[in-house]
Coordinates of C-alpha atoms in Angstrom, one line a residue:
Chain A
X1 CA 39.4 -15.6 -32.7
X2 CA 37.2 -14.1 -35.1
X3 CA 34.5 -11.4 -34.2
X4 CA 32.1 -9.7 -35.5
X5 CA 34.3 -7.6 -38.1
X6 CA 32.4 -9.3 -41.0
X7 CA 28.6 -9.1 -40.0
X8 CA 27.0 -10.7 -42.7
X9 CA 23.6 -9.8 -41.8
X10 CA 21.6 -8.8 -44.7
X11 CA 17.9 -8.1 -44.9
X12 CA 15.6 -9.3 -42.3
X13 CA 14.7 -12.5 -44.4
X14 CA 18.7 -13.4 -43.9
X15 CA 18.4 -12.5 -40.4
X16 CA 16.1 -15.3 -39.6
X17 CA 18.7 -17.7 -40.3
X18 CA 20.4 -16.6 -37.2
X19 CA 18.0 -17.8 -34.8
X20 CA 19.6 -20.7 -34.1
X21 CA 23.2 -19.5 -33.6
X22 CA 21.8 -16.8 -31.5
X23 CA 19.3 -19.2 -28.9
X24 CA 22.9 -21.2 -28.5
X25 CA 24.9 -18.1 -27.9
X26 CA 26.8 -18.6 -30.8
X27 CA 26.9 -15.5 -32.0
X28 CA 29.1 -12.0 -31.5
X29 CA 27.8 -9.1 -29.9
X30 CA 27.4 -7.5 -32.7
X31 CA 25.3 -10.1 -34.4
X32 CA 23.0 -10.5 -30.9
X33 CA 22.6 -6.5 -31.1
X34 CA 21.2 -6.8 -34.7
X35 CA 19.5 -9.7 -34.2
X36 CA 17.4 -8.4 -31.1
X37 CA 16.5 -5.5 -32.6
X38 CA 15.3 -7.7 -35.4
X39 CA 13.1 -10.0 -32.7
X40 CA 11.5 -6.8 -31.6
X41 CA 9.7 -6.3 -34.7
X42 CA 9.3 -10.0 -35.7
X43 CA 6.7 -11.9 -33.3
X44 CA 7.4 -14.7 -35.3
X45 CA 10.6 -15.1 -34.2
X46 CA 10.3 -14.1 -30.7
X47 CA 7.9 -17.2 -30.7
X48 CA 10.9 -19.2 -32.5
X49 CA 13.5 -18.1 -30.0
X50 CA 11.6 -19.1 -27.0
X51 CA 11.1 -22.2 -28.2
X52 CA 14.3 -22.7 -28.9
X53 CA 15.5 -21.6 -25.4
X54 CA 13.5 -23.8 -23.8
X55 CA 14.9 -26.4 -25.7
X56 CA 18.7 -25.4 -25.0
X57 CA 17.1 -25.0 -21.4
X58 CA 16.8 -28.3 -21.5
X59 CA 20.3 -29.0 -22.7
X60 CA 21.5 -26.7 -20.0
X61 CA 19.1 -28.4 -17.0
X62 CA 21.0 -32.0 -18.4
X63 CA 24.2 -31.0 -16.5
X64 CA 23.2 -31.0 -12.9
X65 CA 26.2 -30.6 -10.5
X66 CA 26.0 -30.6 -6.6
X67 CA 27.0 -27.2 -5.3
X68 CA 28.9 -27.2 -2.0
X69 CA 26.4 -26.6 0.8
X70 CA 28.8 -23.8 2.1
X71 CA 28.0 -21.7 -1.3
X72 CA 24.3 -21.7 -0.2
X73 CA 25.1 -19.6 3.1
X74 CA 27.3 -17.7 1.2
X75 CA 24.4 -16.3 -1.7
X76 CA 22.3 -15.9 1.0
X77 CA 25.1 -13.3 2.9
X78 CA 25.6 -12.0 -1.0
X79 CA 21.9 -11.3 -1.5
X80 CA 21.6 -9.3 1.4
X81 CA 24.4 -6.8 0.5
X82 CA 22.9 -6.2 -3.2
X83 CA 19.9 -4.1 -3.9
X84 CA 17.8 -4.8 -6.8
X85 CA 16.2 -3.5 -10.0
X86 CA 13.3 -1.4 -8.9
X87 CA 10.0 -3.3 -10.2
X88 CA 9.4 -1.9 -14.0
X89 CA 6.9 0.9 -14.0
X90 CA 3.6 -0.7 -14.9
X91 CA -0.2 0.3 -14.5
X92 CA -1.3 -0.6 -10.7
X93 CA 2.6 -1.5 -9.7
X94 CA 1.3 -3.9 -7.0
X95 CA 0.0 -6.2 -9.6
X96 CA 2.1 -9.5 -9.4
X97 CA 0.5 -10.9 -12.5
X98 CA 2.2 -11.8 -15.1
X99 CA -0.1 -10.0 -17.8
X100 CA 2.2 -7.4 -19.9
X101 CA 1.4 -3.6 -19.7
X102 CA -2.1 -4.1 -19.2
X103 CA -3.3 -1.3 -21.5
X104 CA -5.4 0.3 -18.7
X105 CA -5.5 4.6 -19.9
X106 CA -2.6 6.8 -17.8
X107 CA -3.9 9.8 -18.3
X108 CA -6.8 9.7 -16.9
X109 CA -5.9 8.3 -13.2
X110 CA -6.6 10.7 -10.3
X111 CA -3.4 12.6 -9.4
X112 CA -4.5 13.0 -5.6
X113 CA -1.6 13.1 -3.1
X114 CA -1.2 10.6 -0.7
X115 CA -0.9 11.0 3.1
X116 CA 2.3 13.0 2.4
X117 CA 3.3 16.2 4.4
X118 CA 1.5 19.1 1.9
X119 CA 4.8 20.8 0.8
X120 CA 5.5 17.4 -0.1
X121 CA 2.6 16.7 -2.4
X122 CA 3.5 20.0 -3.7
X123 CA 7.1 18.9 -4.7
X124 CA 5.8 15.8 -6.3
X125 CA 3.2 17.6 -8.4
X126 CA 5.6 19.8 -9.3
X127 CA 7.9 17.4 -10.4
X128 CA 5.5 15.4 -12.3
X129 CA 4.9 18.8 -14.0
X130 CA 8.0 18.9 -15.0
X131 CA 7.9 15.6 -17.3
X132 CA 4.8 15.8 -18.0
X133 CA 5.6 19.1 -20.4
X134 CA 7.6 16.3 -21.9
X135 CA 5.1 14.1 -22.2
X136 CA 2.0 13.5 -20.1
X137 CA 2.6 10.2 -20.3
X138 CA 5.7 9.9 -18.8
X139 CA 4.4 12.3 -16.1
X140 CA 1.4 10.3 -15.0
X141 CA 3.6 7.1 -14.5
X142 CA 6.7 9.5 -13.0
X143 CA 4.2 10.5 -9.8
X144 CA 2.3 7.2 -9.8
X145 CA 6.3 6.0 -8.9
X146 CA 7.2 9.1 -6.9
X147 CA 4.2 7.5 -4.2
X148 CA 4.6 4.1 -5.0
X149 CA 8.1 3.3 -4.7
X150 CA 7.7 2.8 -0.7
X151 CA 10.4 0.1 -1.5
X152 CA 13.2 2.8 -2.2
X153 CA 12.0 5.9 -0.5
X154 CA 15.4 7.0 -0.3
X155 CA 15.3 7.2 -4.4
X156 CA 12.3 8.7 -4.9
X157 CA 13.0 11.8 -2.6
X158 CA 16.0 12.0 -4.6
X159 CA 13.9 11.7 -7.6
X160 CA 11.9 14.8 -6.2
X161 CA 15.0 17.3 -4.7
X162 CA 16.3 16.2 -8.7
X163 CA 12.7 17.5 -10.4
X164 CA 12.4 20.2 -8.2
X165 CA 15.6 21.6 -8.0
X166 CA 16.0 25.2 -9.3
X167 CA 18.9 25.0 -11.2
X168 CA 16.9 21.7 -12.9
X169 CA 17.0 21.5 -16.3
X170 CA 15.5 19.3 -19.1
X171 CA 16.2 18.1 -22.0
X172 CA 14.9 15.5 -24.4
X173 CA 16.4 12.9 -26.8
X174 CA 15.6 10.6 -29.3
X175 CA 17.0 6.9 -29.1
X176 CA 18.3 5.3 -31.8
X177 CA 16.6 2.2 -31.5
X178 CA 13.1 3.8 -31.0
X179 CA 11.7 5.8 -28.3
X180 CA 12.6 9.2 -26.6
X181 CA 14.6 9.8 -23.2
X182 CA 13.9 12.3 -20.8
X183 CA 16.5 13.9 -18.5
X184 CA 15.7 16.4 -16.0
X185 CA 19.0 17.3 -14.0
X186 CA 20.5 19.6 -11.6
X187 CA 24.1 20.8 -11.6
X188 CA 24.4 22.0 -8.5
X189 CA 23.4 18.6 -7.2
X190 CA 25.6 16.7 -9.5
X191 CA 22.5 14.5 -10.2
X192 CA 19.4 13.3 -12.8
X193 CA 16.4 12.0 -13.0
X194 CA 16.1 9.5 -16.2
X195 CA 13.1 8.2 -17.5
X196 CA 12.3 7.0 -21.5
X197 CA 9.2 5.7 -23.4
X198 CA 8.1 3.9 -26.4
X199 CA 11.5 2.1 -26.2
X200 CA 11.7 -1.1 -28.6
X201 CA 11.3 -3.8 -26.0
X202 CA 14.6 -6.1 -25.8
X203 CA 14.3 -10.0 -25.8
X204 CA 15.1 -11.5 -21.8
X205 CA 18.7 -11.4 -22.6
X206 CA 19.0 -8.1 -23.0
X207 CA 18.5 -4.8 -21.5
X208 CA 19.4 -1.1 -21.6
X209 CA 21.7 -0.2 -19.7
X210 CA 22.7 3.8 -19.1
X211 CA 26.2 5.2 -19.0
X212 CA 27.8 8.4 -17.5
X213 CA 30.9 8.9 -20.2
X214 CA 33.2 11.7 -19.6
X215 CA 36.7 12.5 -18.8
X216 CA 36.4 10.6 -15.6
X217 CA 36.1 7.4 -18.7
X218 CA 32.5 5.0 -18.3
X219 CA 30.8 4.5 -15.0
X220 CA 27.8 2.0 -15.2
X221 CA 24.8 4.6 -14.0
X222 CA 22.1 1.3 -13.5
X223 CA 20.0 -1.3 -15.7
X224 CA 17.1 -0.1 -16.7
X225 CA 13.8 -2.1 -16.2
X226 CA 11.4 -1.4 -19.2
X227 CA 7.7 -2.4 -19.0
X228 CA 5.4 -1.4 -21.6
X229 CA 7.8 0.5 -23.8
X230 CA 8.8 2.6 -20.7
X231 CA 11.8 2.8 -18.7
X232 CA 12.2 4.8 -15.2
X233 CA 12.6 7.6 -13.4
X234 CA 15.8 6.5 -12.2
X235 CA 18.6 8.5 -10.4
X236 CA 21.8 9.1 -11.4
X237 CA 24.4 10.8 -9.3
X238 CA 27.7 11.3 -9.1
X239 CA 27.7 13.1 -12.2
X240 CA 31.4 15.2 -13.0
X241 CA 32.0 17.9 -15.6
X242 CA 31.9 16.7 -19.2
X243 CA 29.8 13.8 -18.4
X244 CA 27.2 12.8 -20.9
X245 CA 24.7 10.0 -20.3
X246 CA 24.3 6.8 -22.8
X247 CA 22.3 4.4 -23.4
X248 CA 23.3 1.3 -24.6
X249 CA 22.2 -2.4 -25.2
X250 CA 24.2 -4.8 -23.1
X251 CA 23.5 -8.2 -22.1
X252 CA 21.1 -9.1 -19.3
X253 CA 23.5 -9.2 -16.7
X254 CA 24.7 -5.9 -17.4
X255 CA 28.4 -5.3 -18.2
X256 CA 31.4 -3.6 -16.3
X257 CA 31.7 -1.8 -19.5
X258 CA 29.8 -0.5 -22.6
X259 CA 29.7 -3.3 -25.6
X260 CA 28.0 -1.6 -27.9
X261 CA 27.5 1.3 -29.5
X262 CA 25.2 3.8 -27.4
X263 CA 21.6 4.2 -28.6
X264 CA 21.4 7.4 -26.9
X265 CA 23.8 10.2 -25.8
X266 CA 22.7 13.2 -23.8
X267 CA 24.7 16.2 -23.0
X268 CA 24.7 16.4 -19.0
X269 CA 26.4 19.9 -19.0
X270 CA 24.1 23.3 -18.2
Chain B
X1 CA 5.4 -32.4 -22.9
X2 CA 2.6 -33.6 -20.4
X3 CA 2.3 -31.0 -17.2
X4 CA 4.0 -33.5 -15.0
X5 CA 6.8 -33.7 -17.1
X6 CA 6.6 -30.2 -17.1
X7 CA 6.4 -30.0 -13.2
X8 CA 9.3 -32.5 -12.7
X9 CA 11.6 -30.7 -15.0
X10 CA 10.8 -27.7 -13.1
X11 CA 11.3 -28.9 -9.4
X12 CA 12.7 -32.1 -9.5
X13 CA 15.7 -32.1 -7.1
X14 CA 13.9 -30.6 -4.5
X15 CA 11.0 -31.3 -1.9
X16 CA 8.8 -28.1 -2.5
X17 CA 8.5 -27.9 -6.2
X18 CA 7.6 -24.5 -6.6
X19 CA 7.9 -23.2 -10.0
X20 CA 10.6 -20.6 -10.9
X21 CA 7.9 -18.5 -12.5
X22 CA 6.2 -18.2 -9.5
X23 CA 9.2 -17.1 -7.5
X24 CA 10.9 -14.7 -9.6
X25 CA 8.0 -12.4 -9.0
X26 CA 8.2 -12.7 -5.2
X27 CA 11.9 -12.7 -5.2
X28 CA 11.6 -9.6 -7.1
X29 CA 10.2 -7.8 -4.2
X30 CA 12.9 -8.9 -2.1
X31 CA 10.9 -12.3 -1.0
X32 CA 14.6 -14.1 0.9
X33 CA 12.6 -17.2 1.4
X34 CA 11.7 -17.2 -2.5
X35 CA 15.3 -16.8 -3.0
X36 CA 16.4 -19.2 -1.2
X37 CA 13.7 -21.7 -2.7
X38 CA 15.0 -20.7 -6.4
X39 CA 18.9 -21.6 -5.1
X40 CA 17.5 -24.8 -3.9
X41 CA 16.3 -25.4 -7.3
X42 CA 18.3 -24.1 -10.0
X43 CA 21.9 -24.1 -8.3
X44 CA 22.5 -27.5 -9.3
X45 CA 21.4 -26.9 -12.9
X46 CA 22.8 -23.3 -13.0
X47 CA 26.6 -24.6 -11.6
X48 CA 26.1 -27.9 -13.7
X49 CA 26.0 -26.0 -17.3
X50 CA 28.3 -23.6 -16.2
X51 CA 31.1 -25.9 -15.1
X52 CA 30.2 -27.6 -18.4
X53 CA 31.2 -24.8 -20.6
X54 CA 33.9 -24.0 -18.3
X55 CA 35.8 -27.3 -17.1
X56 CA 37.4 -25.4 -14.5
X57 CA 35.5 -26.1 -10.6
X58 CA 36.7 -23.3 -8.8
X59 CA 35.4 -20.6 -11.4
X60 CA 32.4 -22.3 -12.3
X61 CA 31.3 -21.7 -8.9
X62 CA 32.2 -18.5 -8.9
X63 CA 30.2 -17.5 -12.0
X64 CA 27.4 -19.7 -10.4
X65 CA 27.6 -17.1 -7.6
X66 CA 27.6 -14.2 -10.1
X67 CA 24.6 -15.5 -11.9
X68 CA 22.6 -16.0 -9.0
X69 CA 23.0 -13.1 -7.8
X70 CA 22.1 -11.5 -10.8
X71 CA 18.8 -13.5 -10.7
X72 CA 18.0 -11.7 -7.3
X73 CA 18.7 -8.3 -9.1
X74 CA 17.2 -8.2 -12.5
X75 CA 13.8 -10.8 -10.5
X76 CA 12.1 -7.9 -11.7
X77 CA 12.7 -8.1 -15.6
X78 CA 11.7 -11.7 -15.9
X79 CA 8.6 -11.6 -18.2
X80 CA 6.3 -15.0 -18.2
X81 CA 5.0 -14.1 -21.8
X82 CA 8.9 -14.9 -22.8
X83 CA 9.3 -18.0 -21.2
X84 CA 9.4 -20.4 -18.2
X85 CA 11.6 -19.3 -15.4
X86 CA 14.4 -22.1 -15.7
X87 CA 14.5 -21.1 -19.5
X88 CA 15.2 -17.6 -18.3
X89 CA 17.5 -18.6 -15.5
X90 CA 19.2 -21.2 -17.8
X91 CA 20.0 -18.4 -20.4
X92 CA 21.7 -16.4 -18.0
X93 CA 23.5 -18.7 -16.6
X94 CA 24.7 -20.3 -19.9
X95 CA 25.4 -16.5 -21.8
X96 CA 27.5 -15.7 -18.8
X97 CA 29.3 -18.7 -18.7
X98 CA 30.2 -18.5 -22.7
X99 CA 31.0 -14.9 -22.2
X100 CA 33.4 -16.5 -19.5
X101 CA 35.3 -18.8 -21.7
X102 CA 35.7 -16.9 -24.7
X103 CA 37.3 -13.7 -23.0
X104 CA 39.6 -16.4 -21.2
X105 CA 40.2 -17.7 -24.7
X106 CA 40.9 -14.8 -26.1
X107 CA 43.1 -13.3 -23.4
X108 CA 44.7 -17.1 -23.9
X109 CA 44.7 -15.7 -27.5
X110 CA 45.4 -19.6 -28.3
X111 CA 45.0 -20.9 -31.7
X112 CA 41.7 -21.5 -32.5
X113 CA 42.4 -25.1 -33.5
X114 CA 44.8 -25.5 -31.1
X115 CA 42.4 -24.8 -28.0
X116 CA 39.7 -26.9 -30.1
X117 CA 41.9 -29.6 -30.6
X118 CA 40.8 -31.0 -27.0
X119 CA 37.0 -30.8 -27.8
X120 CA 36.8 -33.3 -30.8
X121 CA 32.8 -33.6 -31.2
X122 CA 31.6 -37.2 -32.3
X123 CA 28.5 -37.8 -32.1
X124 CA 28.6 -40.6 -29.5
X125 CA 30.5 -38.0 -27.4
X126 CA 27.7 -35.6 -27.1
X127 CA 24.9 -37.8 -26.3
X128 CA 27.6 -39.7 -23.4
X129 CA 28.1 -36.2 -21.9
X130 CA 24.5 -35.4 -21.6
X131 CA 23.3 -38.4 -19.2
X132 CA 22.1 -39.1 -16.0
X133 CA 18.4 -38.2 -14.7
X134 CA 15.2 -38.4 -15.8
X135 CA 16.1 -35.1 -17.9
X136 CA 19.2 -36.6 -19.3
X137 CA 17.5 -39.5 -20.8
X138 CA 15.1 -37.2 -22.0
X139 CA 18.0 -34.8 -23.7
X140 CA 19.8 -37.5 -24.7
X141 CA 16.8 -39.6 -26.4
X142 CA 16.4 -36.3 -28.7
X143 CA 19.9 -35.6 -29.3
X144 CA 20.2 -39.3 -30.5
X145 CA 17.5 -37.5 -33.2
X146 CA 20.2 -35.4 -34.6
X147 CA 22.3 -35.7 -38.1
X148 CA 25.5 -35.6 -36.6
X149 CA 26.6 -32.5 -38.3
X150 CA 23.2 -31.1 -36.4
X151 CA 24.6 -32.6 -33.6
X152 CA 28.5 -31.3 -33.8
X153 CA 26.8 -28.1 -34.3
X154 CA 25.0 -27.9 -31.3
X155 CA 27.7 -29.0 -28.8
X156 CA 30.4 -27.0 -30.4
X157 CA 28.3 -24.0 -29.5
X158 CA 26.1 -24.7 -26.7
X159 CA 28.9 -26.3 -24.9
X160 CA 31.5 -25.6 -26.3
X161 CA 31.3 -21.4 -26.3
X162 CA 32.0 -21.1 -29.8
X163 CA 30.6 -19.0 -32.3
X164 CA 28.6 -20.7 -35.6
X165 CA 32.1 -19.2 -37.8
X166 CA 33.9 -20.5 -35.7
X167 CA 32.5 -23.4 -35.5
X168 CA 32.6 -23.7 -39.3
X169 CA 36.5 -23.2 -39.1
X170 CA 36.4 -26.1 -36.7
X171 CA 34.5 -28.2 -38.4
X172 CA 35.4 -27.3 -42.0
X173 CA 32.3 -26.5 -42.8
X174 CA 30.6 -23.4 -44.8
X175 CA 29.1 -20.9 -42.2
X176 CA 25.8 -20.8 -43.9
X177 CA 25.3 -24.7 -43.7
X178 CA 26.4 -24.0 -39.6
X179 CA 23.8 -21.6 -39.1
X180 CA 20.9 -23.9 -41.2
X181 CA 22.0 -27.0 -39.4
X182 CA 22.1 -25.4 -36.0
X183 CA 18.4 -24.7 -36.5
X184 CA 17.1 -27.1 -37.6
X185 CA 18.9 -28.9 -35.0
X186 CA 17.2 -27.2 -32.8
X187 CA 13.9 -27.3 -34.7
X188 CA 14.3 -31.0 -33.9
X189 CA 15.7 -31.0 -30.3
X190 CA 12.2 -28.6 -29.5
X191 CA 9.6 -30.9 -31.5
X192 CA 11.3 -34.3 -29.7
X193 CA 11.7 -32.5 -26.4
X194 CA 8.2 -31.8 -26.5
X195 CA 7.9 -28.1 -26.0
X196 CA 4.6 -27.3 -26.3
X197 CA 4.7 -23.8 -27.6
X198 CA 3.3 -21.8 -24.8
X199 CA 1.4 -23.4 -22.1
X200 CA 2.4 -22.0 -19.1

């Protein structure tokens, strides 16, 4: 079958044409990459596209079948086995509603350590310091996680050994797409702490999705949630000699391997 | 469409109609019972488009499984300013399933035509397919709207998995003419189904 070895997308008027083929999924991955990155500048279309998905929603809801009862029991067994995407990092991360980064100022929220153990606080603080040399930003949101993230405490005290490791090191990167990654990352602990901001936000379909590339070939290193044009902290470990980390665009549901071209590359060696 | 169209397309099927867009947020913190709540009310629509693309019972449940649980793990990306929670669930379901079918076509590596031959479009044919249910007539009311090239268009890709070039190969048709009529056939389907561009 054909593929996407003659992309004839043109100019962004040209692009338009696409949005039907692409809210039927009738389009190659190529074309869906180009395409997105055209909806994230074109609220027009983004207002297009939804409509049209809820249309071919409607196609879709047309079909109804009658699962056996048994494969309830069994998504029930599977959902208990599989973790989740850690909520996105928004303002006031207990906030259910459905209202988009809300805008509220970052900089200026209190940075007071909660009940924590003081050489804790200290390790936090410390590793918010860290990022935000990189960008306050970033930083503000990075400690707001580091005490919020009750749901994954496990991560987040990797997050801080990561940030306040002494052999850490930092390093920056622009993204392709828009936006700038920031990897802090210790050697001797064969591990990083990702986060990213003012990242071009991806239609529901899509999502980032980061990469450990190296001799030892592509390991998926997580999805990345992105609220508000930022993405993160999120660990990575397991990382081997010659590894770099990428960043790609893959489809929603993530993929056992990259599709695309990376949007990012970062050098993971000291 | 009026809200309790709206409401019955949402939670028809089951006795607690709760709507999707409320659950994905709840599920997203791990919420079981929200989970279970969503299966009660999408699995039917997520397995019926999927075995529709796919023909084959046996996987279609399996990517059924594979889409559900990837509802439970990306809960927390949904984003209501996008779109309603069964358009969001419905798009998963469906771009899995056409990523499905055209790696098994591919691996196949069967002659385009040859593996098309079996999926001759007429118009008749798509509206027949798409019955049953309140929805149904409702899908198949609009789709009786259609130009049948609009219509060919649509089925060939929405069901069928294909791509608009190939669907212009199939249907000898000029690529460009694919991608207009596959708008506006969609333009159409959205104005008749009565998607009202944005309530929530």
């Amino acid at each position: 079958m054909s593929s996407g070895d003659e992309l004839d997308i043109g100019p962004d008027s040209q692009l338009h044409t696409l949005a039907g083929a692409y809210a039927l999924d009738a389009v190659t991955e190529a074309e869906r990459t180009a395409f997105s990155r055209h909806l994230a500048d074109c609220a027009a279309c983004r207002q297009e596209i939804r409509e049209f998905q809820e249309a071919t929603a409607l196609l879709a809801v047309a079909n109804r079948a009658e699962p056996r009862p048994e494969l309830k029991a069994s998504s029930l067994r599977a959902i208990g086995r599989t973790s989740q995407l850690a909520p996105p990092v928004r303002n006031g991360a207990a906030d259910p509603g459905p209202s988009p980064a809300s805008g509220r100022p970052l900089r200026g929220r209190s940075m007071r350590p909660a009940r924590r153990p003081r050489v804790q606080a200290r390790m936090a603080l410390a590793a918010a310091a860290v990022l935000i040399a990189a960008g306050g930003v970033v930083g503000a949101v990075l400690h707001d996680q580091v005490q919020q993230l009750s749901q994954s405490q496990r991560q987040s005290r990797m997050i801080a050994q990561v940030l306040t490791a002494p052999d850490r090191s930092m390093r920056t990167e622009n993204v392709s797409t828009g936006g700038q990654a920031t990897v802090v990352l210790s050697t001797r602990q064969r591990a990083l702490v990702f986060t990213a901001h003012g990242l071009r936000s991806l239609p529901v379909t899509e999502s980032y999705e980061l990469w450990l590339m190296g001799p030892r070939g592509d390991r998926p290193a997580g999805m990345l949630a992105v609220q508000g044009g930022m993405a993160g902290p999120a660990v990575v470990s397991g990382l081997a000699a010659g590894d770099m980390l990428g960043m790609t665009i893959e489809p929603a549901s993530g993929s056992a391997a990259p599709t695309s071209a990376p949007v990012m590359m970062i050098a993971t060696a000291s | 469409m009026t809200e309790p169209e709206r409401r019955s397309l949402a939670g028809s099927g089951s006795g607690q109609a709760r709507r999707l867009e409320d659950l994905l947020p709840l599920i997203a913190r791990g919420d079981e019972s929200a989970y279970e709540a969503l299966y009660d009310q999408a699995a039917g629509r997520v397995l019926g488009v999927i075995t529709r693309v796919l023909r084959d019972p046996a996987q279609s449940e399996e990517v059924m499984q594979e889409v559900l649980l990837e509802v439970w793990r990306t809960a927390s990306r949904f984003d209501p300013t996008l779109g309603t929670g069964i358009s969001w669930v419905m798009t998963l379901a469906h771009r899995r399933a056409v990523d499905r079918v055209r790696s098994e076509r591919s691996q196949a590596s069967r002659e385009l035509r040859g593996a098309a031959a079996a999926h001759v479009v007429d118009h008749d044919q798509v509206a027949e397919a798409v019955e049953v249910s309140m929805d149904r007539q409702r899908v198949r009311r609009c789709l009786a709207v259609l130009t049948p090239l609009q219509a060919q268009c649509v089925d060939l890709a929405y069901f069928g998995g294909y791509t608009y070039r190939e669907v212009g190969e199939l249907l000898g048709v000029p690529t460009g003419t694919v991608k207009t009529r596959m708008r506006d056939g969609l333009i159409k389907l959205r104005d008749c189904l009565g998607y009202d561009g944005g309530a929530t």
